[in-house]
PDB file of C-alpha atoms in Angstrom:
ATOM      1  CA  MET A   1      20.268 -36.980  15.882  1.00  0.00           C
ATOM      2  CA  LYS A   2      16.973 -35.693  16.158  1.00  0.00           C
ATOM      3  CA  ASN A   3      15.614 -38.852  14.478  1.00  0.00           C
ATOM      4  CA  ALA A   4      17.619 -40.978  16.826  1.00  0.00           C
ATOM      5  CA  PHE A   5      16.178 -39.263  19.887  1.00  0.00           C
ATOM      6  CA  ARG A   6      12.764 -39.318  18.458  1.00  0.00           C
ATOM      7  CA  THR A   7      13.148 -43.243  18.242  1.00  0.00           C
ATOM      8  CA  ILE A   8      14.319 -43.271  21.908  1.00  0.00           C
ATOM      9  CA  TRP A   9      11.744 -41.454  23.165  1.00  0.00           C
ATOM     10  CA  ASN A  10       8.904 -43.104  21.045  1.00  0.00           C
ATOM     11  CA  ARG A  11      10.605 -46.647  22.151  1.00  0.00           C
ATOM     12  CA  SER A  12      10.267 -45.578  26.208  1.00  0.00           C
ATOM     13  CA  THR A  13       7.722 -44.787  28.709  1.00  0.00           C
ATOM     14  CA  PRO A  14       8.505 -41.191  30.158  1.00  0.00           C
ATOM     15  CA  GLY A  15       9.423 -43.047  33.582  1.00  0.00           C
ATOM     16  CA  LEU A  16      12.100 -45.516  32.072  1.00  0.00           C
ATOM     17  CA  PHE A  17      13.422 -42.584  29.925  1.00  0.00           C
ATOM     18  CA  VAL A  18      13.924 -40.269  32.978  1.00  0.00           C
ATOM     19  CA  THR A  19      15.043 -42.871  35.480  1.00  0.00           C
ATOM     20  CA  THR A  20      17.783 -43.775  32.814  1.00  0.00           C
ATOM     21  CA  CYS A  21      19.074 -40.299  32.570  1.00  0.00           C
ATOM     22  CA  VAL A  22      19.262 -39.774  36.239  1.00  0.00           C
ATOM     23  CA  MET A  23      21.161 -43.080  36.669  1.00  0.00           C
ATOM     24  CA  ILE A  24      23.661 -42.212  34.163  1.00  0.00           C
ATOM     25  CA  LEU A  25      24.065 -38.518  35.714  1.00  0.00           C
ATOM     26  CA  VAL A  26      24.663 -40.338  38.834  1.00  0.00           C
ATOM     27  CA  VAL A  27      27.169 -42.629  37.731  1.00  0.00           C
ATOM     28  CA  LEU A  28      28.974 -39.639  35.940  1.00  0.00           C
ATOM     29  CA  PHE A  29      29.052 -38.099  39.301  1.00  0.00           C
ATOM     30  CA  ILE A  30      30.457 -40.763  41.486  1.00  0.00           C
ATOM     31  CA  PHE A  31      33.351 -41.251  39.255  1.00  0.00           C
ATOM     32  CA  ILE A  32      34.142 -37.498  38.728  1.00  0.00           C
ATOM     33  CA  TYR A  33      33.549 -36.403  42.531  1.00  0.00           C
ATOM     34  CA  PRO A  34      36.233 -38.402  44.271  1.00  0.00           C
ATOM     35  CA  ILE A  35      38.862 -37.021  41.643  1.00  0.00           C
ATOM     36  CA  LEU A  36      37.486 -33.206  42.549  1.00  0.00           C
ATOM     37  CA  SER A  37      36.846 -33.559  46.315  1.00  0.00           C
ATOM     38  CA  PRO A  38      39.531 -32.604  48.861  1.00  0.00           C
ATOM     39  CA  VAL A  39      37.427 -34.932  51.356  1.00  0.00           C
ATOM     40  CA  ASN A  40      39.252 -38.129  52.105  1.00  0.00           C
ATOM     41  CA  PRO A  41      36.956 -41.092  52.896  1.00  0.00           C
ATOM     42  CA  LEU A  42      39.659 -42.971  54.737  1.00  0.00           C
ATOM     43  CA  ALA A  43      40.634 -40.185  56.731  1.00  0.00           C
ATOM     44  CA  GLN A  44      39.361 -40.593  60.605  1.00  0.00           C
ATOM     45  CA  ASP A  45      38.361 -37.999  63.032  1.00  0.00           C
ATOM     46  CA  VAL A  46      37.362 -39.743  66.462  1.00  0.00           C
ATOM     47  CA  ALA A  47      36.496 -36.596  67.841  1.00  0.00           C
ATOM     48  CA  ASN A  48      34.161 -35.733  65.512  1.00  0.00           C
ATOM     49  CA  ALA A  49      32.199 -39.492  65.541  1.00  0.00           C
ATOM     50  CA  PHE A  50      28.586 -39.680  64.787  1.00  0.00           C
ATOM     51  CA  ALA A  51      28.170 -35.907  63.443  1.00  0.00           C
ATOM     52  CA  PRO A  52      24.525 -35.523  62.542  1.00  0.00           C
ATOM     53  CA  VAL A  53      23.275 -35.137  59.088  1.00  0.00           C
ATOM     54  CA  GLY A  54      23.496 -31.549  57.996  1.00  0.00           C
ATOM     55  CA  THR A  55      27.074 -30.646  59.883  1.00  0.00           C
ATOM     56  CA  PRO A  56      29.062 -28.156  58.225  1.00  0.00           C
ATOM     57  CA  GLY A  57      31.702 -30.040  55.934  1.00  0.00           C
ATOM     58  CA  HIS A  58      29.705 -33.262  56.478  1.00  0.00           C
ATOM     59  CA  VAL A  59      26.447 -33.130  54.555  1.00  0.00           C
ATOM     60  CA  LEU A  60      25.764 -36.735  55.845  1.00  0.00           C
ATOM     61  CA  GLY A  61      27.288 -36.734  58.955  1.00  0.00           C
ATOM     62  CA  THR A  62      30.210 -38.796  59.905  1.00  0.00           C
ATOM     63  CA  ASP A  63      30.382 -42.583  61.262  1.00  0.00           C
ATOM     64  CA  ASN A  64      31.863 -44.097  64.358  1.00  0.00           C
ATOM     65  CA  LEU A  65      35.315 -43.218  63.148  1.00  0.00           C
ATOM     66  CA  GLY A  66      34.552 -39.837  62.245  1.00  0.00           C
ATOM     67  CA  ARG A  67      34.905 -40.368  58.420  1.00  0.00           C
ATOM     68  CA  ASP A  68      32.953 -38.513  56.030  1.00  0.00           C
ATOM     69  CA  THR A  69      29.581 -40.354  55.327  1.00  0.00           C
ATOM     70  CA  PHE A  70      28.852 -38.839  51.960  1.00  0.00           C
ATOM     71  CA  ALA A  71      32.437 -39.408  50.554  1.00  0.00           C
ATOM     72  CA  ARG A  72      32.376 -43.112  51.762  1.00  0.00           C
ATOM     73  CA  LEU A  73      29.027 -43.416  50.150  1.00  0.00           C
ATOM     74  CA  VAL A  74      30.059 -42.037  46.504  1.00  0.00           C
ATOM     75  CA  VAL A  75      33.400 -44.048  46.749  1.00  0.00           C
ATOM     76  CA  GLY A  76      31.513 -47.100  47.904  1.00  0.00           C
ATOM     77  CA  LEU A  77      29.077 -46.566  44.709  1.00  0.00           C
ATOM     78  CA  ARG A  78      31.999 -46.541  42.815  1.00  0.00           C
ATOM     79  CA  THR A  79      33.735 -49.509  43.992  1.00  0.00           C
ATOM     80  CA  GLU A  80      30.430 -51.548  44.031  1.00  0.00           C
ATOM     81  CA  ILE A  81      29.519 -50.805  40.574  1.00  0.00           C
ATOM     82  CA  ILE A  82      33.321 -51.518  39.240  1.00  0.00           C
ATOM     83  CA  VAL A  83      33.598 -54.571  40.780  1.00  0.00           C
ATOM     84  CA  CYS A  84      29.980 -55.686  40.121  1.00  0.00           C
ATOM     85  CA  ALA A  85      30.068 -54.820  36.438  1.00  0.00           C
ATOM     86  CA  SER A  86      33.427 -56.563  35.833  1.00  0.00           C
ATOM     87  CA  GLY A  87      31.686 -59.709  37.220  1.00  0.00           C
ATOM     88  CA  THR A  88      28.746 -59.077  34.858  1.00  0.00           C
ATOM     89  CA  LEU A  89      30.547 -58.617  31.786  1.00  0.00           C
ATOM     90  CA  LEU A  90      32.815 -61.686  32.611  1.00  0.00           C
ATOM     91  CA  ALA A  91      29.755 -63.870  33.101  1.00  0.00           C
ATOM     92  CA  ALA A  92      28.213 -62.293  29.891  1.00  0.00           C
ATOM     93  CA  LEU A  93      31.185 -63.491  27.848  1.00  0.00           C
ATOM     94  CA  ILE A  94      31.267 -66.813  29.250  1.00  0.00           C
ATOM     95  CA  GLY A  95      27.411 -67.363  29.223  1.00  0.00           C
ATOM     96  CA  THR A  96      27.029 -66.092  25.680  1.00  0.00           C
ATOM     97  CA  LEU A  97      29.989 -68.057  24.419  1.00  0.00           C
ATOM     98  CA  ILE A  98      28.427 -71.261  26.073  1.00  0.00           C
ATOM     99  CA  GLY A  99      25.036 -70.719  24.744  1.00  0.00           C
ATOM    100  CA  ILE A 100      25.698 -69.943  21.064  1.00  0.00           C
ATOM    101  CA  LEU A 101      28.018 -73.096  21.031  1.00  0.00           C
ATOM    102  CA  ALA A 102      25.810 -75.359  22.577  1.00  0.00           C
ATOM    103  CA  ALA A 103      22.766 -74.096  20.583  1.00  0.00           C
ATOM    104  CA  TYR A 104      24.519 -74.011  17.232  1.00  0.00           C
ATOM    105  CA  PHE A 105      26.760 -77.116  16.999  1.00  0.00           C
ATOM    106  CA  ARG A 106      24.429 -79.507  19.325  1.00  0.00           C
ATOM    107  CA  GLY A 107      25.483 -82.793  19.925  1.00  0.00           C
ATOM    108  CA  LEU A 108      28.401 -83.336  22.201  1.00  0.00           C
ATOM    109  CA  ALA A 109      28.641 -79.837  23.046  1.00  0.00           C
ATOM    110  CA  ASP A 110      25.007 -79.322  23.837  1.00  0.00           C
ATOM    111  CA  LEU A 111      25.248 -82.347  26.179  1.00  0.00           C
ATOM    112  CA  LEU A 112      28.477 -81.067  27.954  1.00  0.00           C
ATOM    113  CA  LEU A 113      28.474 -77.356  28.096  1.00  0.00           C
ATOM    114  CA  MET A 114      24.533 -77.022  29.021  1.00  0.00           C
ATOM    115  CA  ARG A 115      25.254 -79.761  31.873  1.00  0.00           C
ATOM    116  CA  VAL A 116      27.839 -77.640  33.220  1.00  0.00           C
ATOM    117  CA  VAL A 117      25.392 -74.834  33.508  1.00  0.00           C
ATOM    118  CA  ASP A 118      22.754 -77.273  35.339  1.00  0.00           C
ATOM    119  CA  VAL A 119      25.471 -78.150  37.502  1.00  0.00           C
ATOM    120  CA  VAL A 120      25.954 -74.195  38.464  1.00  0.00           C
ATOM    121  CA  LEU A 121      22.340 -73.740  38.809  1.00  0.00           C
ATOM    122  CA  ALA A 122      21.610 -76.250  41.457  1.00  0.00           C
ATOM    123  CA  PHE A 123      23.893 -74.228  43.920  1.00  0.00           C
ATOM    124  CA  PRO A 124      22.165 -71.138  45.757  1.00  0.00           C
ATOM    125  CA  ASN A 125      23.886 -67.918  44.747  1.00  0.00           C
ATOM    126  CA  LEU A 126      25.108 -66.957  48.142  1.00  0.00           C
ATOM    127  CA  VAL A 127      26.180 -70.502  49.508  1.00  0.00           C
ATOM    128  CA  PHE A 128      28.116 -70.836  46.348  1.00  0.00           C
ATOM    129  CA  ALA A 129      29.801 -67.507  47.047  1.00  0.00           C
ATOM    130  CA  MET A 130      30.518 -67.856  50.555  1.00  0.00           C
ATOM    131  CA  LEU A 131      32.141 -71.658  49.389  1.00  0.00           C
ATOM    132  CA  ILE A 132      34.545 -69.648  46.983  1.00  0.00           C
ATOM    133  CA  VAL A 133      35.270 -66.604  49.191  1.00  0.00           C
ATOM    134  CA  SER A 134      35.960 -69.164  52.146  1.00  0.00           C
ATOM    135  CA  LEU A 135      38.507 -70.949  49.761  1.00  0.00           C
ATOM    136  CA  TYR A 136      40.340 -67.872  48.254  1.00  0.00           C
ATOM    137  CA  GLY A 137      39.597 -65.145  50.529  1.00  0.00           C
ATOM    138  CA  ALA A 138      37.700 -62.072  50.063  1.00  0.00           C
ATOM    139  CA  GLY A 139      38.607 -59.179  47.901  1.00  0.00           C
ATOM    140  CA  ASP A 140      38.044 -57.674  44.472  1.00  0.00           C
ATOM    141  CA  LEU A 141      39.006 -60.283  42.058  1.00  0.00           C
ATOM    142  CA  THR A 142      37.232 -63.021  44.552  1.00  0.00           C
ATOM    143  CA  VAL A 143      34.015 -61.091  44.392  1.00  0.00           C
ATOM    144  CA  VAL A 144      34.344 -60.417  40.597  1.00  0.00           C
ATOM    145  CA  ALA A 145      34.947 -64.443  39.889  1.00  0.00           C
ATOM    146  CA  VAL A 146      32.252 -65.081  42.127  1.00  0.00           C
ATOM    147  CA  CYS A 147      29.738 -62.906  39.999  1.00  0.00           C
ATOM    148  CA  ALA A 148      31.041 -64.543  36.953  1.00  0.00           C
ATOM    149  CA  ILE A 149      30.559 -67.895  37.979  1.00  0.00           C
ATOM    150  CA  ALA A 150      27.331 -67.501  39.766  1.00  0.00           C
ATOM    151  CA  PHE A 151      25.715 -65.454  36.831  1.00  0.00           C
ATOM    152  CA  PHE A 152      26.860 -66.858  33.761  1.00  0.00           C
ATOM    153  CA  PRO A 153      24.065 -69.461  33.652  1.00  0.00           C
ATOM    154  CA  SER A 154      21.497 -67.180  33.090  1.00  0.00           C
ATOM    155  CA  PHE A 155      23.183 -65.802  29.995  1.00  0.00           C
ATOM    156  CA  ALA A 156      23.687 -69.318  28.697  1.00  0.00           C
ATOM    157  CA  ARG A 157      20.158 -70.347  28.942  1.00  0.00           C
ATOM    158  CA  LEU A 158      19.065 -66.927  27.488  1.00  0.00           C
ATOM    159  CA  THR A 159      21.304 -67.140  24.359  1.00  0.00           C
ATOM    160  CA  TYR A 160      20.956 -71.067  24.054  1.00  0.00           C
ATOM    161  CA  GLY A 161      16.760 -70.454  23.542  1.00  0.00           C
ATOM    162  CA  GLU A 162      17.404 -67.734  21.327  1.00  0.00           C
ATOM    163  CA  VAL A 163      19.907 -69.242  18.881  1.00  0.00           C
ATOM    164  CA  LEU A 164      17.793 -72.206  18.699  1.00  0.00           C
ATOM    165  CA  SER A 165      15.114 -70.233  17.122  1.00  0.00           C
ATOM    166  CA  LEU A 166      17.357 -67.958  15.351  1.00  0.00           C
ATOM    167  CA  ARG A 167      18.968 -71.205  13.592  1.00  0.00           C
ATOM    168  CA  GLN A 168      15.636 -71.431  11.586  1.00  0.00           C
ATOM    169  CA  ALA A 169      15.595 -67.863  10.849  1.00  0.00           C
ATOM    170  CA  LEU A 170      15.907 -67.223   6.887  1.00  0.00           C
ATOM    171  CA  TYR A 171      18.872 -65.077   6.836  1.00  0.00           C
ATOM    172  CA  VAL A 172      20.740 -67.716   8.989  1.00  0.00           C
ATOM    173  CA  GLU A 173      19.944 -70.341   6.368  1.00  0.00           C
ATOM    174  CA  SER A 174      20.818 -67.835   3.600  1.00  0.00           C
ATOM    175  CA  ALA A 175      24.116 -67.427   5.056  1.00  0.00           C
ATOM    176  CA  GLU A 176      24.741 -71.033   5.168  1.00  0.00           C
ATOM    177  CA  LEU A 177      23.734 -71.622   1.541  1.00  0.00           C
ATOM    178  CA  PHE A 178      26.005 -69.000   0.061  1.00  0.00           C
ATOM    179  CA  GLY A 179      28.962 -70.522   1.936  1.00  0.00           C
ATOM    180  CA  GLY A 180      29.294 -68.820   5.051  1.00  0.00           C
ATOM    181  CA  THR A 181      31.378 -70.674   7.560  1.00  0.00           C
ATOM    182  CA  ARG A 182      30.086 -71.852  11.055  1.00  0.00           C
ATOM    183  CA  TRP A 183      32.446 -69.226  12.807  1.00  0.00           C
ATOM    184  CA  GLN A 184      31.102 -66.500  10.367  1.00  0.00           C
ATOM    185  CA  ILE A 185      27.657 -67.283  11.161  1.00  0.00           C
ATOM    186  CA  ILE A 186      28.143 -67.227  14.878  1.00  0.00           C
ATOM    187  CA  ARG A 187      30.035 -63.933  14.698  1.00  0.00           C
ATOM    188  CA  GLY A 188      27.819 -62.474  12.163  1.00  0.00           C
ATOM    189  CA  PRO A 189      23.783 -62.883  12.144  1.00  0.00           C
ATOM    190  CA  LEU A 190      23.832 -65.033  15.506  1.00  0.00           C
ATOM    191  CA  LEU A 191      25.787 -62.638  17.823  1.00  0.00           C
ATOM    192  CA  ARG A 192      23.757 -59.692  16.238  1.00  0.00           C
ATOM    193  CA  GLY A 193      20.821 -61.442  16.989  1.00  0.00           C
ATOM    194  CA  VAL A 194      21.315 -61.989  20.739  1.00  0.00           C
ATOM    195  CA  GLY A 195      22.980 -58.869  21.391  1.00  0.00           C
ATOM    196  CA  PRO A 196      20.355 -56.984  22.549  1.00  0.00           C
ATOM    197  CA  LEU A 197      18.882 -59.690  25.051  1.00  0.00           C
ATOM    198  CA  VAL A 198      22.272 -59.994  26.322  1.00  0.00           C
ATOM    199  CA  LEU A 199      22.589 -56.625  26.889  1.00  0.00           C
ATOM    200  CA  ALA A 200      19.280 -56.114  28.601  1.00  0.00           C
ATOM    201  CA  GLN A 201      20.092 -59.091  30.550  1.00  0.00           C
ATOM    202  CA  GLY A 202      23.348 -57.663  31.326  1.00  0.00           C
ATOM    203  CA  PHE A 203      21.724 -54.606  33.454  1.00  0.00           C
ATOM    204  CA  LEU A 204      19.544 -57.067  34.925  1.00  0.00           C
ATOM    205  CA  THR A 205      22.272 -59.015  36.047  1.00  0.00           C
ATOM    206  CA  LEU A 206      24.304 -56.173  37.462  1.00  0.00           C
ATOM    207  CA  ALA A 207      21.331 -55.543  39.736  1.00  0.00           C
ATOM    208  CA  PHE A 208      21.725 -59.156  41.152  1.00  0.00           C
ATOM    209  CA  ALA A 209      25.561 -58.694  41.551  1.00  0.00           C
ATOM    210  CA  VAL A 210      25.110 -55.450  43.585  1.00  0.00           C
ATOM    211  CA  GLY A 211      22.997 -57.327  46.011  1.00  0.00           C
ATOM    212  CA  LEU A 212      25.097 -60.389  46.121  1.00  0.00           C
ATOM    213  CA  GLU A 213      28.222 -58.115  46.528  1.00  0.00           C
ATOM    214  CA  SER A 214      26.517 -56.119  49.281  1.00  0.00           C
ATOM    215  CA  GLY A 215      25.368 -59.131  51.107  1.00  0.00           C
ATOM    216  CA  LEU A 216      28.917 -60.989  50.786  1.00  0.00           C
ATOM    217  CA  SER A 217      30.239 -57.518  52.166  1.00  0.00           C
ATOM    218  CA  PHE A 218      27.728 -57.214  55.142  1.00  0.00           C
ATOM    219  CA  LEU A 219      29.230 -60.582  56.292  1.00  0.00           C
ATOM    220  CA  GLY A 220      32.705 -59.492  56.129  1.00  0.00           C
ATOM    221  CA  LEU A 221      33.411 -61.803  52.892  1.00  0.00           C
ATOM    222  CA  GLY A 222      33.253 -59.077  50.054  1.00  0.00           C
ATOM    223  CA  ILE A 223      35.433 -55.873  49.678  1.00  0.00           C
ATOM    224  CA  THR A 224      37.809 -55.675  52.415  1.00  0.00           C
ATOM    225  CA  PRO A 225      38.010 -52.586  54.867  1.00  0.00           C
ATOM    226  CA  PRO A 226      39.081 -49.789  55.127  1.00  0.00           C
ATOM    227  CA  ARG A 227      37.853 -49.330  51.589  1.00  0.00           C
ATOM    228  CA  PRO A 228      33.992 -48.282  51.953  1.00  0.00           C
ATOM    229  CA  SER A 229      30.978 -50.374  50.135  1.00  0.00           C
ATOM    230  CA  LEU A 230      27.351 -50.510  50.670  1.00  0.00           C
ATOM    231  CA  GLY A 231      27.309 -53.735  52.557  1.00  0.00           C
ATOM    232  CA  LEU A 232      30.110 -52.746  55.165  1.00  0.00           C
ATOM    233  CA  MET A 233      28.593 -49.398  55.798  1.00  0.00           C
ATOM    234  CA  ILE A 234      25.040 -51.253  56.511  1.00  0.00           C
ATOM    235  CA  ALA A 235      27.010 -53.598  58.651  1.00  0.00           C
ATOM    236  CA  THR A 236      28.506 -50.806  60.645  1.00  0.00           C
ATOM    237  CA  GLY A 237      25.597 -48.623  60.685  1.00  0.00           C
ATOM    238  CA  GLN A 238      23.523 -51.841  62.181  1.00  0.00           C
ATOM    239  CA  GLN A 239      26.205 -51.898  65.182  1.00  0.00           C
ATOM    240  CA  TYR A 240      25.540 -48.014  66.060  1.00  0.00           C
ATOM    241  CA  PHE A 241      22.127 -47.839  64.990  1.00  0.00           C
ATOM    242  CA  MET A 242      21.294 -46.345  68.334  1.00  0.00           C
ATOM    243  CA  GLN A 243      23.649 -43.907  68.373  1.00  0.00           C
ATOM    244  CA  SER A 244      23.380 -42.771  64.949  1.00  0.00           C
ATOM    245  CA  PRO A 245      20.380 -44.186  62.900  1.00  0.00           C
ATOM    246  CA  TRP A 246      21.036 -42.202  59.665  1.00  0.00           C
ATOM    247  CA  GLN A 247      24.472 -44.431  59.419  1.00  0.00           C
ATOM    248  CA  LEU A 248      22.086 -47.487  58.655  1.00  0.00           C
ATOM    249  CA  LEU A 249      19.547 -45.817  56.829  1.00  0.00           C
ATOM    250  CA  ILE A 250      21.419 -43.948  54.457  1.00  0.00           C
ATOM    251  CA  PRO A 251      23.447 -46.662  52.601  1.00  0.00           C
ATOM    252  CA  SER A 252      20.132 -48.951  52.851  1.00  0.00           C
ATOM    253  CA  ILE A 253      17.840 -46.405  50.819  1.00  0.00           C
ATOM    254  CA  VAL A 254      20.762 -45.927  48.535  1.00  0.00           C
ATOM    255  CA  LEU A 255      21.312 -49.760  47.979  1.00  0.00           C
ATOM    256  CA  VAL A 256      17.514 -49.982  47.451  1.00  0.00           C
ATOM    257  CA  ALA A 257      17.452 -47.068  45.060  1.00  0.00           C
ATOM    258  CA  LEU A 258      20.145 -48.558  43.061  1.00  0.00           C
ATOM    259  CA  LEU A 259      18.884 -51.950  42.548  1.00  0.00           C
ATOM    260  CA  VAL A 260      15.359 -50.505  41.396  1.00  0.00           C
ATOM    261  CA  SER A 261      16.921 -47.949  38.825  1.00  0.00           C
ATOM    262  CA  LEU A 262      18.940 -50.968  37.500  1.00  0.00           C
ATOM    263  CA  GLY A 263      15.822 -52.900  36.933  1.00  0.00           C
ATOM    264  CA  TYR A 264      14.535 -49.996  35.291  1.00  0.00           C
ATOM    265  CA  VAL A 265      17.364 -49.214  33.021  1.00  0.00           C
ATOM    266  CA  ALA A 266      17.062 -53.001  31.815  1.00  0.00           C
ATOM    267  CA  ASP A 267      13.497 -52.334  30.491  1.00  0.00           C
ATOM    268  CA  TRP A 268      14.603 -49.604  29.033  1.00  0.00           C
ATOM    269  CA  VAL A 269      17.481 -51.041  27.050  1.00  0.00           C
ATOM    270  CA  ARG A 270      15.205 -54.318  26.087  1.00  0.00           C
ATOM    271  CA  ASP A 271      12.290 -51.769  24.824  1.00  0.00           C
ATOM    272  CA  LEU A 272      14.822 -49.788  22.844  1.00  0.00           C
ATOM    273  CA  LEU A 273      16.746 -52.654  21.568  1.00  0.00           C
ATOM    274  CA  ASP A 274      14.042 -55.438  21.392  1.00  0.00           C
ATOM    275  CA  PRO A 275      14.072 -56.609  17.505  1.00  0.00           C
ATOM    276  CA  ARG A 276      10.968 -58.049  17.766  1.00  0.00           C
ATOM    277  CA  GLY A 277       9.071 -54.641  18.587  1.00  0.00           C
ATOM    278  CA  VAL A 278       8.078 -52.628  21.961  1.00  0.00           C
ATOM    279  CA  THR A 279       6.050 -54.312  24.761  1.00  0.00           C
ATOM    280  CA  ARG A 280       4.979 -51.029  26.155  1.00  0.00           C
ATOM    281  CA  ARG A 281       3.313 -47.954  24.409  1.00  0.00           C
ATOM    282  CA  ARG A 282       3.754 -44.442  25.713  1.00  0.00           C
ATOM    283  CA  ARG A 283       0.594 -43.204  24.752  1.00  0.00           C
ATOM    284  CA  PRO A 284      -2.198 -45.872  24.627  1.00  0.00           C
ATOM    285  CA  GLY A 285      -3.919 -45.732  21.203  1.00  0.00           C
ATOM    286  CA  ARG A 286      -1.166 -44.303  18.975  1.00  0.00           C
ATOM    287  CA  ALA A 287       1.023 -47.210  18.553  1.00  0.00           C
ATOM    288  CA  SER A 288       4.187 -46.113  16.565  1.00  0.00           C
ATOM    289  CA  VAL A 289       5.549 -48.063  13.418  1.00  0.00           C
ATOM    290  CA  ALA A 290       8.135 -49.853  15.654  1.00  0.00           C
ATOM    291  CA  GLN A 291       5.179 -51.342  18.070  1.00  0.00           C
ATOM    292  CA  ARG A 292       3.483 -52.780  15.014  1.00  0.00           C
ATOM    293  CA  PRO A 293       4.397 -56.367  14.052  1.00  0.00           C
ATOM    294  CA  THR A 294       5.612 -56.458  10.560  1.00  0.00           C
ATOM    295  CA  SER A 295       4.977 -59.985   9.812  1.00  0.00           C
ATOM    296  CA  ILE A 296       3.069 -63.185  10.863  1.00  0.00           C
ATOM    297  CA  VAL A 297       6.183 -64.166  12.785  1.00  0.00           C
ATOM    298  CA  GLY A 298       6.244 -60.726  14.580  1.00  0.00           C
ATOM    299  CA  GLN A 299       2.441 -61.378  15.393  1.00  0.00           C
ATOM    300  CA  GLY A 300       3.167 -64.714  16.886  1.00  0.00           C
ATOM    301  CA  VAL A 301       5.791 -63.367  19.092  1.00  0.00           C
ATOM    302  CA  ASN A 302       3.992 -60.479  20.321  1.00  0.00           C
ATOM    303  CA  ALA A 303       0.612 -62.476  21.136  1.00  0.00           C
TER     304      ALA A 303
END
């Protein structure tokens, strides 16, 4: 355990490590708080509408219907993460499968699968999402489908390029020479080779998915009310900005912090799991063993 922690610390800058730990604690909090808290985020108290920040019983005040802002913020964050993480996971599965199959089998599989990816990339994400929502209606499942379809091309192209280079690796050629079937090679060395990159891309894509879902909810095309979400809270706060500016500022600040934190976590995961070596050094002049290229191939990659 001590060696594992030391490896994680050496492969991370202090800022990335601290940000990731804080992010983990925040995620745990937003999943535990709704279970333990007696405050109902949907309960309305119009007589207590627009209560200021710091009101007893309402740390962040209340909105136009007297609903507790802090409780709605926590539940909205939880909903946002669940929906967007589900869409990102589905996009990663579809994109990784398409990229591996197209790069490994080549030929007709490459032509058909990657052309599908190119077609999806031709549409802007927001326009594509609005088209799907207008056809099937707003809701959690629609947002998950939108995120999966909008973001699987990034995983497909990433996996496609990585598998093309891995096909020439000695351990893949050795597996083929020793009688390994195509599916065994795909499930073994190829999947292990692209795994770290897909995981890092997953956290980065999760940030884009949160931004897309917030934009849809802001337009009334995402998570349906009265369930809270950051986009809905920002849209409501914009309408009542003069009465209570904090109803707009608080969810906006939280959304920006969430997007930035997810970007930092993606960098941390990439540095931690990158098999080709760390691109950042925690202390200049004191490169660890993991930071030194171990072969001519590694020197070429790091260069």
